[in-house]
PDB file of C-alpha atoms in Angstrom:
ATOM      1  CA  UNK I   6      89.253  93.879 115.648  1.00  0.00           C
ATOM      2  CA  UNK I   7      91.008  95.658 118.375  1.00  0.00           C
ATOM      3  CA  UNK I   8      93.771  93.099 119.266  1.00  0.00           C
ATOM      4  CA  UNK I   9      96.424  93.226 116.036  1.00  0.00           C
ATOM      5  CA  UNK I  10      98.233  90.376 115.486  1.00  0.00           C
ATOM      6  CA  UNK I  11     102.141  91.565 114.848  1.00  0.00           C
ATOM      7  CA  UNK I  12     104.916  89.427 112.476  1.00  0.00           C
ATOM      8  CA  UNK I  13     108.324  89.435 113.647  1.00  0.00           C
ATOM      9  CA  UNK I  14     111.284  87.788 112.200  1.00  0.00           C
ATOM     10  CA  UNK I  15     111.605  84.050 111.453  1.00  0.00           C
ATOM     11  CA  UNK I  16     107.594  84.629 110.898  1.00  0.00           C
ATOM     12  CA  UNK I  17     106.299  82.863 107.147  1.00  0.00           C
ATOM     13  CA  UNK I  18     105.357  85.661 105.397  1.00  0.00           C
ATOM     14  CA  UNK I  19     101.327  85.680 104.637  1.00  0.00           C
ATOM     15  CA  UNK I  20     100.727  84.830 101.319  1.00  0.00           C
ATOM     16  CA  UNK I  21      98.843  86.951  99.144  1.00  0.00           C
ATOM     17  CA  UNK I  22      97.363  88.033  95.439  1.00  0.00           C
ATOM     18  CA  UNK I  23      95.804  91.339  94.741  1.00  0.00           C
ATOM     19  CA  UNK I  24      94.913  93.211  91.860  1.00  0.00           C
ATOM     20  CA  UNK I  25      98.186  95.891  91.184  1.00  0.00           C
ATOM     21  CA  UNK I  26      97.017  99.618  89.536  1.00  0.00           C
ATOM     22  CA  UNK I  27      96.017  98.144  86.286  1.00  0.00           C
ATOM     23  CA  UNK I  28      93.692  95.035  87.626  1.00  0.00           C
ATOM     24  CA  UNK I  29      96.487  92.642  87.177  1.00  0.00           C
ATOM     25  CA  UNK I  30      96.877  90.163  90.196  1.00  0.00           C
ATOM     26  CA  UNK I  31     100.377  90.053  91.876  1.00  0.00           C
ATOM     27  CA  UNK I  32     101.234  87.297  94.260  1.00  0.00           C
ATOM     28  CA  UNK I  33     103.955  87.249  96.908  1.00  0.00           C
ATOM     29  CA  UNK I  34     104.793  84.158  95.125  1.00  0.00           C
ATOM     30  CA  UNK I  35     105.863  86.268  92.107  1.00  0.00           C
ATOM     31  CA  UNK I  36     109.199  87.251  94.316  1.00  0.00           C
ATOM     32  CA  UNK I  37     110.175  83.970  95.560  1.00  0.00           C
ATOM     33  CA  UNK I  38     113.732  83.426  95.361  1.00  0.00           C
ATOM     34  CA  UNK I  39     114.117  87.368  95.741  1.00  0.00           C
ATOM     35  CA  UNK I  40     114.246  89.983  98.398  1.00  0.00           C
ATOM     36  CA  UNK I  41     111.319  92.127  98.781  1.00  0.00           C
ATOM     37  CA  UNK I  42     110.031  94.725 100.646  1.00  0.00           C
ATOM     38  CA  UNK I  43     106.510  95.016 101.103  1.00  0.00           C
ATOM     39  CA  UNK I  44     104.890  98.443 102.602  1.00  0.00           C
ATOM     40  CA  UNK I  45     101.551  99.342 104.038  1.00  0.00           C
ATOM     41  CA  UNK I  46     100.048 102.878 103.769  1.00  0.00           C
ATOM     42  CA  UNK I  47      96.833 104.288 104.506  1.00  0.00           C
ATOM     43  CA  UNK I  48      95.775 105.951 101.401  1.00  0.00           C
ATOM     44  CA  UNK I  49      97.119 107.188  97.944  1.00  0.00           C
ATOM     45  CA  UNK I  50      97.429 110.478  97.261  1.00  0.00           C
ATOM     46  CA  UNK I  51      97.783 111.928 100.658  1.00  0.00           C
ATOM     47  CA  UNK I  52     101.380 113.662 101.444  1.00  0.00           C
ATOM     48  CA  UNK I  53     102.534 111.547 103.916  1.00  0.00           C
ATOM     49  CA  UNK I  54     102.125 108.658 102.110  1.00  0.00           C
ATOM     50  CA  UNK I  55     102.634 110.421  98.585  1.00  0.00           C
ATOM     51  CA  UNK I  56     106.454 111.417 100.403  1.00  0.00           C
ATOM     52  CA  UNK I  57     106.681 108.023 101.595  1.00  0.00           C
ATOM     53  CA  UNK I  58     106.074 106.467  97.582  1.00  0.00           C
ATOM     54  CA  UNK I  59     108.502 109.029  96.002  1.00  0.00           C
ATOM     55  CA  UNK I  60     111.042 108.592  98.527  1.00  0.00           C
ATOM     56  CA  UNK I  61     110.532 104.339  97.587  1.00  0.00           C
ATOM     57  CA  UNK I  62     110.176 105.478  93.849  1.00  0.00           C
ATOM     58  CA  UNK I  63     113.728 107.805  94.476  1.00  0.00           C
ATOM     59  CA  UNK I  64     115.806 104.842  95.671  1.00  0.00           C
ATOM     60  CA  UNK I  65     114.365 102.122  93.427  1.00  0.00           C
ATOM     61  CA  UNK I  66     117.415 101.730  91.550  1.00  0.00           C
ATOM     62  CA  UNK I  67     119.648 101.272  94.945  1.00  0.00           C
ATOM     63  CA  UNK I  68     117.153  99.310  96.167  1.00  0.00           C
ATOM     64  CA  UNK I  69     117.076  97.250  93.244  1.00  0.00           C
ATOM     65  CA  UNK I  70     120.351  96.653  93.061  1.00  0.00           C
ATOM     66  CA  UNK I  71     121.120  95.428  96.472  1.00  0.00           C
ATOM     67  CA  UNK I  72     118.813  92.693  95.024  1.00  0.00           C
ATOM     68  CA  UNK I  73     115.491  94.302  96.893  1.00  0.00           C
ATOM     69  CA  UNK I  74     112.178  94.976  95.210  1.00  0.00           C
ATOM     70  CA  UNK I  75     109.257  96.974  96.747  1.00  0.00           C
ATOM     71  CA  UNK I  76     105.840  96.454  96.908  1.00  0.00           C
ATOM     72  CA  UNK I  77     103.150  98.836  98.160  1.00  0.00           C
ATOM     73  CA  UNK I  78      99.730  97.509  99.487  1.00  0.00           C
ATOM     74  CA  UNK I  79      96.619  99.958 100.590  1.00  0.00           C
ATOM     75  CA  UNK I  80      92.899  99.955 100.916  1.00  0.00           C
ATOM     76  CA  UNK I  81      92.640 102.017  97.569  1.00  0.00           C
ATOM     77  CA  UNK I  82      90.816 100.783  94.494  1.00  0.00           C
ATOM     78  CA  UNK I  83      93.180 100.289  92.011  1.00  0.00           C
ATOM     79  CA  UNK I  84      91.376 103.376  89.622  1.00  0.00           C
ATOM     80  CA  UNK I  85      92.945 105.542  92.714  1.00  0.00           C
ATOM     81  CA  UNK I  86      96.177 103.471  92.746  1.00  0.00           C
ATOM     82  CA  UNK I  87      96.601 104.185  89.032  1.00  0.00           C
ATOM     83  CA  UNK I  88      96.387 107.944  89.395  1.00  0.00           C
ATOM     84  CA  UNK I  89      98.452 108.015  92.353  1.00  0.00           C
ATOM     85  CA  UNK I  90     101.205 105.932  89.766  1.00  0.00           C
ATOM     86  CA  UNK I  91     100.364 107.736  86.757  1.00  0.00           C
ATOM     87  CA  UNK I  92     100.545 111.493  88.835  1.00  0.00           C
ATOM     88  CA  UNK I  93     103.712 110.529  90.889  1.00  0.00           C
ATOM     89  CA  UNK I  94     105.685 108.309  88.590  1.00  0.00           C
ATOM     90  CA  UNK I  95     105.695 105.569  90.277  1.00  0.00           C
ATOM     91  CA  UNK I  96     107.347 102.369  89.229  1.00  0.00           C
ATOM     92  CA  UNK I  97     106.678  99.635  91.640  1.00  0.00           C
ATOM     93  CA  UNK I  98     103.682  97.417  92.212  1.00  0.00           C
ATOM     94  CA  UNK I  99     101.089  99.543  94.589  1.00  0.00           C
ATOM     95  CA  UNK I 100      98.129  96.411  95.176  1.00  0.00           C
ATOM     96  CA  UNK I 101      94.695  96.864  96.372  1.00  0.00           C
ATOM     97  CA  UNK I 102      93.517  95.416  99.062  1.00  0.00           C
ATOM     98  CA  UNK I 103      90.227  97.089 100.006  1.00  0.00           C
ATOM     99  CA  UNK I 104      88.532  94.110 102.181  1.00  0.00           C
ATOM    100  CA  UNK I 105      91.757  94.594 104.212  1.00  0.00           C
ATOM    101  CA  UNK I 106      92.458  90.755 104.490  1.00  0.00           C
ATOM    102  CA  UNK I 107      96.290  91.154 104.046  1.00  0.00           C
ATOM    103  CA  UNK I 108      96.408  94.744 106.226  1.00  0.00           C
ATOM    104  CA  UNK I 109      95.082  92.551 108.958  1.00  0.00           C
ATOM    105  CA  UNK I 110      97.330  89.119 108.290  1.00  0.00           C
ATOM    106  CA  UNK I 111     100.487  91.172 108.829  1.00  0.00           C
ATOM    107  CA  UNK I 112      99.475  93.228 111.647  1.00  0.00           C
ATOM    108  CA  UNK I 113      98.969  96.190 109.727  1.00  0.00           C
ATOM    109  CA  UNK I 114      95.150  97.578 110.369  1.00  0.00           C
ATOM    110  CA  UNK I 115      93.682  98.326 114.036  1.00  0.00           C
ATOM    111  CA  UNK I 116      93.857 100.460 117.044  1.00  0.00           C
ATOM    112  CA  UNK I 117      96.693 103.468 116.466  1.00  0.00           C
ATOM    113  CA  UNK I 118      96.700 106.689 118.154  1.00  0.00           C
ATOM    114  CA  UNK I 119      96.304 109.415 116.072  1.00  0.00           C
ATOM    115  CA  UNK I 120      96.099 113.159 117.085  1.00  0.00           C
ATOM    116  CA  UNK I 121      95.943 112.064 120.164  1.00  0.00           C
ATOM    117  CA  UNK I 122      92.445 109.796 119.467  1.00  0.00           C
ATOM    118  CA  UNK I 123      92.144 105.576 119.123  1.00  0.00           C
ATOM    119  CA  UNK I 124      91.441 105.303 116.048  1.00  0.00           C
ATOM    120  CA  UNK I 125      91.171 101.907 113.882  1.00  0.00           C
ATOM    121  CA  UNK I 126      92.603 102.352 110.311  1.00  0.00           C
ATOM    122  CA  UNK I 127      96.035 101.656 108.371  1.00  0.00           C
ATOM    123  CA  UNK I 128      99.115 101.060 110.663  1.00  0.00           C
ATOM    124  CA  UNK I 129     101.975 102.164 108.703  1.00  0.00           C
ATOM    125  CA  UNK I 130     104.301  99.063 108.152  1.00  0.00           C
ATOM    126  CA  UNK I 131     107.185  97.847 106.761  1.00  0.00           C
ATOM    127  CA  UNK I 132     108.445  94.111 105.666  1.00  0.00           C
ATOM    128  CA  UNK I 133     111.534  92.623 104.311  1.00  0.00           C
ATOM    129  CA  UNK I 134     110.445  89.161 103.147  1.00  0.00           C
ATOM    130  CA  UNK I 135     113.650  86.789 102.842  1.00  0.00           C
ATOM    131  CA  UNK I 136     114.109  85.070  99.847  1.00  0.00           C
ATOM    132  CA  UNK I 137     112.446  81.597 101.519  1.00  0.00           C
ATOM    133  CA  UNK I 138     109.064  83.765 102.042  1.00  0.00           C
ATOM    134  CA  UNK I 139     109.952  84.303 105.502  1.00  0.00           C
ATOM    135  CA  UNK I 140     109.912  87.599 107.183  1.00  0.00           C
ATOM    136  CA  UNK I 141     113.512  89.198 107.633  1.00  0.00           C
ATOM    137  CA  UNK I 142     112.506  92.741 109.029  1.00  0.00           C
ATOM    138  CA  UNK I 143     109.389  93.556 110.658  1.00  0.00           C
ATOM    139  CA  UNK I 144     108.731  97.795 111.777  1.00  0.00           C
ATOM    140  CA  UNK I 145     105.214  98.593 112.543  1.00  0.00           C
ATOM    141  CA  UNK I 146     104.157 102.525 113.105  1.00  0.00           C
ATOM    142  CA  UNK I 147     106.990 103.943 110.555  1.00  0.00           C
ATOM    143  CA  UNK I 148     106.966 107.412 109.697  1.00  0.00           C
ATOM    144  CA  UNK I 149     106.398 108.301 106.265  1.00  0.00           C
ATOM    145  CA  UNK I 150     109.114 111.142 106.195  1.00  0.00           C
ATOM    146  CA  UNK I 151     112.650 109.541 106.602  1.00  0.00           C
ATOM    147  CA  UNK I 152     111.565 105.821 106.729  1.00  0.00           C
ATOM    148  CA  UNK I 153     112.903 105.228 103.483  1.00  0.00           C
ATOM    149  CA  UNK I 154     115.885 106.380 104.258  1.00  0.00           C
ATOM    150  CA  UNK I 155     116.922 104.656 107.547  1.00  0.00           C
ATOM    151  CA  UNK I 156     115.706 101.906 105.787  1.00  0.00           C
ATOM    152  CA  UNK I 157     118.432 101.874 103.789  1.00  0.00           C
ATOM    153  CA  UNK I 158     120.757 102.603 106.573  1.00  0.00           C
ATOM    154  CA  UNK I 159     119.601  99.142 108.577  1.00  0.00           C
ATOM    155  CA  UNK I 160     119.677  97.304 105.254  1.00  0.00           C
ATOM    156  CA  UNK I 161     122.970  98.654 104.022  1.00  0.00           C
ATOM    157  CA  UNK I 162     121.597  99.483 100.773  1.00  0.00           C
TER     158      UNK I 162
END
């Protein structure tokens, strides 16, 4: 799969249930009627993506109250999802997704550049998802250091 497929806004939101750290399935569903903010990253435990969790995990409670939640999706069993949690104190939803079905509804696994190669793996994504199910902010190729951040700058959290 070389072409990705890419959301913008106005987009439905792809549905979607997946086991969460502990095995438990969480739908999008769950948050209808709520803002959310659903994240892709390549893989747990790696610093980018381990800065890109705690800086999520750090403004939770902003976040939270501005009426957003935040839901992180990877390819990562949820045994490594759990550690990952458990080692970085994590307190939102991180959902596995290891046959890559919802990476590749919302545009978020293919072709990126990386150290100057083509490579096909995780593109690092953000969503807002309206309260509807619709998508409200789309941002594909995010960095993991500061994305949290401006984030909250668009957003006005």
């Amino acid at each position: 799969m070389t072409e990705n497929h890419r959301l913008s806004p106005g987009d439905a939101a792809p549905a979607f249930t997946l086991p969460d750290a502990d095995g438990k399935e969480v739908s999008l569903s769950d948050y209808r009627g709520r803002k959310v903010i659903v994240y892709f990253y390549p893989a747990a435990s790696t610093p980018g993506c381990t800065k890109q969790a705690c800086d999520f995990r750090d403004s939770l409670g902003e976040l939270n109250e501005a009426g957003l939640d935040v839901i992180g999706i990877s390819p990562d069993k949820p045994a490594k999802l759990a550690k990952f949690r458990d080692n970085e104190g994590l307190t939102f939803p991180l959902l596995s997704d290891p046959e890559k079905e919802v990476l590749q509804a919302y545009g978020a696994f293919g072709e990126k550049t990386m150290y100057g190669k083509t490579v096909t793996g995780v593109i690092r994504s953000t969503f807002l998802v309206d309260e509807q199910g619709k998508i409200e902010v789309a941002q594909y190729n995010v960095r993991a250091t500061g994305h949290v951040a401006k984030l909250r700058r668009e957003l006005s959290v």
